[in-house]
């Protein structure tokens, strides 16, 4: 396909390999950040979403699907006025925000967080938690349904480039750089860390809640079948 009216194209296939998400600034819609989702098998467009109001955006630097194939999260870096750093170099003041796209209901909303969240990397857990790896070296866990910040920790001195949950959500892997100044040769190394996630935020905890709610109504074979279907 050709996208003559799109700028800064980002694409990602869903976890079940059934859908392709294409995200870009659409010049036909006043440079709004647009999300298009196609079904891979027949090329049918299943979702065409764009926020009703938009701001000037420099770039989208991360796009990630949720494991249930029904939700997409994107993070952005936005340019502000010029500033001078301690070394005397001029640059632009940067801020960031995250959007959540509901593929089923074809809606988009911006996460309203009361903390800085210029995210360099994103990942979903099976339990509905969004992890954000920051340009400031932080890792933040957020409930995407309520925008509640569950935890925030410092992972490295530089940028958290990649993050990934374990399948059960009990651990989070992160890679980050040693420092924020990319011009410093001493900051070219990387750090790989494994973080233990509190049990109340894991997928195993969600399964316990599901099992507890269904146990009075289902015999063990039926209960195990329902939980297995929910898991996969």
PDB file of N, CA and C in Angstrom, residues 87 89 157 177-189:
ATOM      1  N   UNK A  87      25.574  22.327  30.056  1.00  0.00           N
ATOM      2  CA  UNK A  87      26.813  22.388  29.280  1.00  0.00           C
ATOM      3  C   UNK A  87      26.822  23.555  28.294  1.00  0.00           C
ATOM      4  N   UNK A  89      24.616  23.958  25.785  1.00  0.00           N
ATOM      5  CA  UNK A  89      24.053  23.585  24.479  1.00  0.00           C
ATOM      6  C   UNK A  89      22.570  23.918  24.451  1.00  0.00           C
ATOM      7  N   UNK A 157      20.238   5.345  34.812  1.00  0.00           N
ATOM      8  CA  UNK A 157      20.558   6.763  34.762  1.00  0.00           C
ATOM      9  C   UNK A 157      20.149   7.393  33.435  1.00  0.00           C
ATOM     10  N   UNK A 177      20.235   2.649  29.268  1.00  0.00           N
ATOM     11  CA  UNK A 177      21.584   3.176  29.093  1.00  0.00           C
ATOM     12  C   UNK A 177      22.104   3.723  30.409  1.00  0.00           C
ATOM     13  N   UNK A 178      23.423   3.889  30.468  1.00  0.00           N
ATOM     14  CA  UNK A 178      24.060   4.280  31.712  1.00  0.00           C
ATOM     15  C   UNK A 178      23.909   5.733  32.084  1.00  0.00           C
ATOM     16  N   UNK A 179      23.557   6.603  31.125  1.00  0.00           N
ATOM     17  CA  UNK A 179      23.437   8.017  31.426  1.00  0.00           C
ATOM     18  C   UNK A 179      22.552   8.719  30.426  1.00  0.00           C
ATOM     19  N   UNK A 180      22.084   9.916  30.796  1.00  0.00           N
ATOM     20  CA  UNK A 180      21.158  10.654  29.952  1.00  0.00           C
ATOM     21  C   UNK A 180      21.865  11.412  28.834  1.00  0.00           C
ATOM     22  N   UNK A 181      23.155  11.730  29.007  1.00  0.00           N
ATOM     23  CA  UNK A 181      23.889  12.508  28.007  1.00  0.00           C
ATOM     24  C   UNK A 181      24.455  11.570  26.946  1.00  0.00           C
ATOM     25  N   UNK A 182      23.848  11.564  25.763  1.00  0.00           N
ATOM     26  CA  UNK A 182      24.281  10.645  24.711  1.00  0.00           C
ATOM     27  C   UNK A 182      25.630  11.020  24.123  1.00  0.00           C
ATOM     28  N   UNK A 183      26.115  12.258  24.396  1.00  0.00           N
ATOM     29  CA  UNK A 183      27.407  12.680  23.865  1.00  0.00           C
ATOM     30  C   UNK A 183      28.570  12.211  24.741  1.00  0.00           C
ATOM     31  N   UNK A 184      28.252  11.656  25.914  1.00  0.00           N
ATOM     32  CA  UNK A 184      29.285  11.177  26.829  1.00  0.00           C
ATOM     33  C   UNK A 184      29.628   9.727  26.481  1.00  0.00           C
ATOM     34  N   UNK A 185      30.878   9.427  26.061  1.00  0.00           N
ATOM     35  CA  UNK A 185      31.246   8.049  25.699  1.00  0.00           C
ATOM     36  C   UNK A 185      31.035   7.054  26.836  1.00  0.00           C
ATOM     37  N   UNK A 186      31.059   7.520  28.073  1.00  0.00           N
ATOM     38  CA  UNK A 186      30.860   6.628  29.197  1.00  0.00           C
ATOM     39  C   UNK A 186      29.427   6.151  29.359  1.00  0.00           C
ATOM     40  N   UNK A 187      28.503   6.719  28.595  1.00  0.00           N
ATOM     41  CA  UNK A 187      27.098   6.349  28.713  1.00  0.00           C
ATOM     42  C   UNK A 187      26.644   5.401  27.612  1.00  0.00           C
ATOM     43  N   UNK A 188      27.582   4.807  26.897  1.00  0.00           N
ATOM     44  CA  UNK A 188      27.204   3.949  25.773  1.00  0.00           C
ATOM     45  C   UNK A 188      26.917   2.517  26.187  1.00  0.00           C
ATOM     46  N   UNK A 189      27.145   2.193  27.441  1.00  0.00           N
ATOM     47  CA  UNK A 189      26.847   0.849  27.910  1.00  0.00           C
ATOM     48  C   UNK A 189      25.363   0.664  28.169  1.00  0.00           C
TER      49      UNK A 189
END
